[in-house]
Amino acid sequence: MLFTVDPSRSEAVYAQVMHEIRQRIARGLLNAGDRLPTVRDLAQTLVVNPNTVGKAYQLLESEGVISTRRGVGTFVADVSPKLSLSARRERVNELLDRLLTEAYHMGFNQDSLMDTIEKRMKSFQTSGSRRRGQ
Amino acid sequence: MLFTVDPSRSEAVYAQVMHEIRQRIARGLLNAGDRLPTVRDLAQTLVVNPNTVGKAYQLLESEGVISTRRGVGTFVADVSPKLSLSARRERVNELLDRLLTEAYHMGFNQDSLMDTIEKRMKSFQTSGSRRRGQ
Amino acid sequence: MLFTVDPSRSEAVYAQVMHEIRQRIARGLLNAGDRLPTVRDLAQTLVVNPNTVGKAYQLLESEGVISTRRGVGTFVADVSPKLSLSARRERVNELLDRLLTEAYHMGFNQDSLMDTIEKRMKSFQTSGSRRRGQ
Amino acid sequence: MLFTVDPSRSEAVYAQVMHEIRQRIARGLLNAGDRLPTVRDLAQTLVVNPNTVGKAYQLLESEGVISTRRGVGTFVADVSPKLSLSARRERVNELLDRLLTEAYHMGFNQDSLMDTIEKRMKSFQTSGSRRRGQ
DNA sequence: GTGGTCTAGACCACC
DNA sequence: GTGGTCTAGACCACG
């Protein structure tokens, strides 16, 4: 779990930790059942307060992404969306709109954006057919 | 400029205004040279504090998305990304990673995500070749 | 919002606050749009740290029960379950099993339990037909 | 005594064991005088630390639900609530309030909740009049 | 003035 | 040793 966190970014530190972990799972670098570093260890590595890491872990648990076992440690959970289908679609659509908007303003045209998406997608677990439909 | 702002969303109101304007430009609903409503008018329409709209306009101007001519009004600027090529790529890639991560956790597989992207893309100006490559 | 919290109970203080608020909403004592006390005020009333109240508010927000508006305050949200139908059923069934188990051990028979349920239900919003089906 | 325990649930393992045993008694799957597995056997079956099972047994004994005869084994006790009538009522009412609150937030209306309760009640011993009133 | 974040440090339940 | 809770106190973004 080597990564860093930038306290000067506008995104909250605990949110950066959450995103990093979510992304590692989505990329297949972390798989269901894998153990995460302890709150204290990760806090020391990132040079932040243990409470901050704890907050990230707790929120990820409430989303069903990870699962903590008292006195044992924290583990990657089996993926199984808790939200309703419509809520999940809405969430993806919002991020998608944001991406398309930003891509326009950054001067990407359709083709170059699609190229980028396809390349990037290869390093994610969303590819292939190992996951059930939406 | 008919749109609303939801103060109960977690996103700051001024940021919602910025995103909405950026999105309208990206969708072609607003084009270079089009006049935006005055700060007061928009504030009244959205039922928010004028300072909030002012902040949104100010930040958009600093990004080069709109341009204010004192005593005349505020207008959509010609699109010409100020950032370096690598900075623009990085920005798009970050949003893309976030989308792919979220899509994974929301249970989308490659095909359903691609379908969603293609459908959504049709309503954006990113299509066609009217803008220079990435 | 007159209520107290007992730090000596095994239930965490922030959870007691959450339950109290959820219950007031379910009883119709708090309705959609109503303002909750500020974090600081409630903390002072309950004689707990503001962070503890803040945690309760944040968790309730993540459940969609209340909604905070930056710089303005915290309000009761419109009820609209975010969880999938199966997750909601599971949650109710678990509490129901716990109730039935406890009622048995406390010496209630079917009839006396049913009487108790019917009486108690009258003071809750679950009664009547003003809410959509499950 | 075939059941499992889920260490990833938020409820402590020893509490899960307690609830399971209480529920089996309430469902009539275990009756007064029935012998429970030894601490070691159950611990092995559930793949948990023997101390955890021991803690569950100890707490259940202190509640009067089971009774241990040294050198002989552990048995389901005759049900006879030790608590006062008012304490027992309070305990049931608290769980009931929690159920009604949760049902409201999960979108159940009176009828659907009542249906659920009646169905579920059939598999519990609370039915009939074999136990004295509340 | 509102809520949100972070730190430092203490104590506790669990296994 | 693991995570969870709470306090006290500081700082910040928002409207």
PDB file of C-alpha atoms in Angstrom, chain C residues 9 11 19 22-23 25-27 65 79 81 83 88-89 91-114 116-118 120-121 124-128 130-134, chain D residues 9 11 19 22-23 25-27 65 79 81 83 88-89 91-110 112-114 116-118 120-121 124-134:
ATOM      1  CA  ARG C   9     -25.170   3.000  28.229  1.00  0.00           C
ATOM      2  CA  GLU C  11     -24.730   2.218  22.924  1.00  0.00           C
ATOM      3  CA  HIS C  19     -31.808   6.951  17.107  1.00  0.00           C
ATOM      4  CA  ARG C  22     -34.764   8.993  13.525  1.00  0.00           C
ATOM      5  CA  GLN C  23     -37.491   8.205  16.013  1.00  0.00           C
ATOM      6  CA  ILE C  25     -39.055  11.795  12.430  1.00  0.00           C
ATOM      7  CA  ALA C  26     -40.838   8.440  12.404  1.00  0.00           C
ATOM      8  CA  ARG C  27     -43.249   9.760  15.026  1.00  0.00           C
ATOM      9  CA  VAL C  65     -32.420  11.071   6.691  1.00  0.00           C
ATOM     10  CA  VAL C  79     -37.959  10.515   2.994  1.00  0.00           C
ATOM     11  CA  PRO C  81     -35.038   5.195   0.840  1.00  0.00           C
ATOM     12  CA  LEU C  83     -31.249   1.214  -0.242  1.00  0.00           C
ATOM     13  CA  ARG C  88     -34.560  -2.667   3.358  1.00  0.00           C
ATOM     14  CA  ARG C  89     -36.543  -5.850   3.917  1.00  0.00           C
ATOM     15  CA  ARG C  91     -33.063  -4.699   7.871  1.00  0.00           C
ATOM     16  CA  VAL C  92     -36.653  -4.765   9.063  1.00  0.00           C
ATOM     17  CA  ASN C  93     -36.688  -8.548   9.321  1.00  0.00           C
ATOM     18  CA  GLU C  94     -33.629  -8.569  11.497  1.00  0.00           C
ATOM     19  CA  LEU C  95     -35.106  -6.099  13.945  1.00  0.00           C
ATOM     20  CA  LEU C  96     -38.351  -8.024  13.870  1.00  0.00           C
ATOM     21  CA  ASP C  97     -36.649 -11.312  14.725  1.00  0.00           C
ATOM     22  CA  ARG C  98     -34.874  -9.597  17.547  1.00  0.00           C
ATOM     23  CA  LEU C  99     -38.150  -8.227  18.868  1.00  0.00           C
ATOM     24  CA  LEU C 100     -39.918 -11.579  18.666  1.00  0.00           C
ATOM     25  CA  THR C 101     -37.020 -13.323  20.376  1.00  0.00           C
ATOM     26  CA  GLU C 102     -36.866 -10.805  23.165  1.00  0.00           C
ATOM     27  CA  ALA C 103     -40.638 -10.797  23.606  1.00  0.00           C
ATOM     28  CA  TYR C 104     -40.560 -14.558  24.109  1.00  0.00           C
ATOM     29  CA  HIS C 105     -37.846 -14.343  26.722  1.00  0.00           C
ATOM     30  CA  MET C 106     -39.647 -11.513  28.452  1.00  0.00           C
ATOM     31  CA  GLY C 107     -42.709 -13.691  28.799  1.00  0.00           C
ATOM     32  CA  PHE C 108     -45.017 -12.099  26.232  1.00  0.00           C
ATOM     33  CA  ASN C 109     -47.448 -14.351  24.423  1.00  0.00           C
ATOM     34  CA  GLN C 110     -48.747 -13.655  20.947  1.00  0.00           C
ATOM     35  CA  ASP C 111     -51.811 -11.755  22.029  1.00  0.00           C
ATOM     36  CA  SER C 112     -50.157  -9.480  24.532  1.00  0.00           C
ATOM     37  CA  LEU C 113     -47.373  -8.707  22.064  1.00  0.00           C
ATOM     38  CA  MET C 114     -49.857  -7.899  19.337  1.00  0.00           C
ATOM     39  CA  THR C 116     -48.539  -3.819  22.532  1.00  0.00           C
ATOM     40  CA  ILE C 117     -47.579  -3.467  18.884  1.00  0.00           C
ATOM     41  CA  GLU C 118     -50.939  -2.073  17.873  1.00  0.00           C
ATOM     42  CA  ARG C 120     -47.459   1.579  20.044  1.00  0.00           C
ATOM     43  CA  MET C 121     -47.959   1.829  16.319  1.00  0.00           C
ATOM     44  CA  PHE C 124     -45.877   6.334  14.628  1.00  0.00           C
ATOM     45  CA  GLN C 125     -46.155   7.599  11.099  1.00  0.00           C
ATOM     46  CA  THR C 126     -46.097   4.049   9.842  1.00  0.00           C
ATOM     47  CA  SER C 127     -49.798   4.054  10.494  1.00  0.00           C
ATOM     48  CA  GLY C 128     -52.362   5.448   8.087  1.00  0.00           C
ATOM     49  CA  ARG C 130     -49.861   8.739   3.968  1.00  0.00           C
ATOM     50  CA  ARG C 131     -46.743   6.857   2.883  1.00  0.00           C
ATOM     51  CA  ARG C 132     -46.166   4.838  -0.263  1.00  0.00           C
ATOM     52  CA  GLY C 133     -45.970   1.031  -0.032  1.00  0.00           C
ATOM     53  CA  GLN C 134     -42.851  -0.801   1.003  1.00  0.00           C
TER      54      GLN C 134
ATOM     55  CA  ARG D   9     -20.863  -8.074  10.729  1.00  0.00           C
ATOM     56  CA  GLU D  11     -22.211  -7.052  15.866  1.00  0.00           C
ATOM     57  CA  HIS D  19     -28.683 -13.936  19.819  1.00  0.00           C
ATOM     58  CA  ARG D  22     -31.864 -16.969  22.356  1.00  0.00           C
ATOM     59  CA  GLN D  23     -33.592 -17.068  19.004  1.00  0.00           C
ATOM     60  CA  ILE D  25     -35.107 -21.073  22.177  1.00  0.00           C
ATOM     61  CA  ALA D  26     -37.751 -18.543  21.171  1.00  0.00           C
ATOM     62  CA  ARG D  27     -38.437 -20.544  18.009  1.00  0.00           C
ATOM     63  CA  VAL D  65     -31.420 -18.242  29.811  1.00  0.00           C
ATOM     64  CA  VAL D  79     -37.820 -19.729  31.160  1.00  0.00           C
ATOM     65  CA  PRO D  81     -37.786 -13.856  33.490  1.00  0.00           C
ATOM     66  CA  LEU D  83     -36.590  -8.903  35.548  1.00  0.00           C
ATOM     67  CA  ARG D  88     -39.546  -6.437  30.809  1.00  0.00           C
ATOM     68  CA  ARG D  89     -42.136  -4.133  29.270  1.00  0.00           C
ATOM     69  CA  ARG D  91     -37.192  -3.757  27.084  1.00  0.00           C
ATOM     70  CA  VAL D  92     -39.792  -4.924  24.597  1.00  0.00           C
ATOM     71  CA  ASN D  93     -41.033  -1.408  24.039  1.00  0.00           C
ATOM     72  CA  GLU D  94     -37.565  -0.209  23.223  1.00  0.00           C
ATOM     73  CA  LEU D  95     -37.058  -2.869  20.585  1.00  0.00           C
ATOM     74  CA  LEU D  96     -40.545  -2.196  19.286  1.00  0.00           C
ATOM     75  CA  ASP D  97     -39.889   1.515  18.946  1.00  0.00           C
ATOM     76  CA  ARG D  98     -36.714   0.737  17.102  1.00  0.00           C
ATOM     77  CA  LEU D  99     -38.571  -1.570  14.739  1.00  0.00           C
ATOM     78  CA  LEU D 100     -41.317   0.961  14.058  1.00  0.00           C
ATOM     79  CA  THR D 101     -38.766   3.703  13.501  1.00  0.00           C
ATOM     80  CA  GLU D 102     -36.731   1.636  11.107  1.00  0.00           C
ATOM     81  CA  ALA D 103     -39.813   0.405   9.268  1.00  0.00           C
ATOM     82  CA  TYR D 104     -40.849   3.993   8.691  1.00  0.00           C
ATOM     83  CA  HIS D 105     -37.472   4.942   7.280  1.00  0.00           C
ATOM     84  CA  MET D 106     -37.391   1.825   5.130  1.00  0.00           C
ATOM     85  CA  GLY D 107     -40.660   2.892   3.543  1.00  0.00           C
ATOM     86  CA  PHE D 108     -43.007   0.324   5.096  1.00  0.00           C
ATOM     87  CA  ASN D 109     -46.570   1.405   5.705  1.00  0.00           C
ATOM     88  CA  GLN D 110     -48.772  -0.002   8.439  1.00  0.00           C
ATOM     89  CA  SER D 112     -47.092  -4.117   4.865  1.00  0.00           C
ATOM     90  CA  LEU D 113     -45.402  -4.049   8.259  1.00  0.00           C
ATOM     91  CA  MET D 114     -48.292  -5.883   9.888  1.00  0.00           C
ATOM     92  CA  THR D 116     -44.527  -9.000   7.733  1.00  0.00           C
ATOM     93  CA  ILE D 117     -44.979  -9.262  11.478  1.00  0.00           C
ATOM     94  CA  GLU D 118     -47.777 -11.803  11.236  1.00  0.00           C
ATOM     95  CA  ARG D 120     -42.722 -13.901  10.877  1.00  0.00           C
ATOM     96  CA  MET D 121     -44.516 -14.516  14.138  1.00  0.00           C
ATOM     97  CA  PHE D 124     -41.907 -18.149  16.925  1.00  0.00           C
ATOM     98  CA  GLN D 125     -43.084 -19.591  20.198  1.00  0.00           C
ATOM     99  CA  THR D 126     -44.676 -16.322  21.144  1.00  0.00           C
ATOM    100  CA  SER D 127     -47.798 -17.732  19.557  1.00  0.00           C
ATOM    101  CA  GLY D 128     -50.391 -19.717  21.487  1.00  0.00           C
ATOM    102  CA  SER D 129     -50.985 -19.374  25.190  1.00  0.00           C
ATOM    103  CA  ARG D 130     -48.449 -21.828  26.545  1.00  0.00           C
ATOM    104  CA  ARG D 131     -46.718 -19.031  28.367  1.00  0.00           C
ATOM    105  CA  ARG D 132     -48.143 -16.769  31.005  1.00  0.00           C
ATOM    106  CA  GLY D 133     -49.212 -13.286  29.948  1.00  0.00           C
ATOM    107  CA  GLN D 134     -46.938 -10.294  29.963  1.00  0.00           C
TER     108      GLN D 134
END
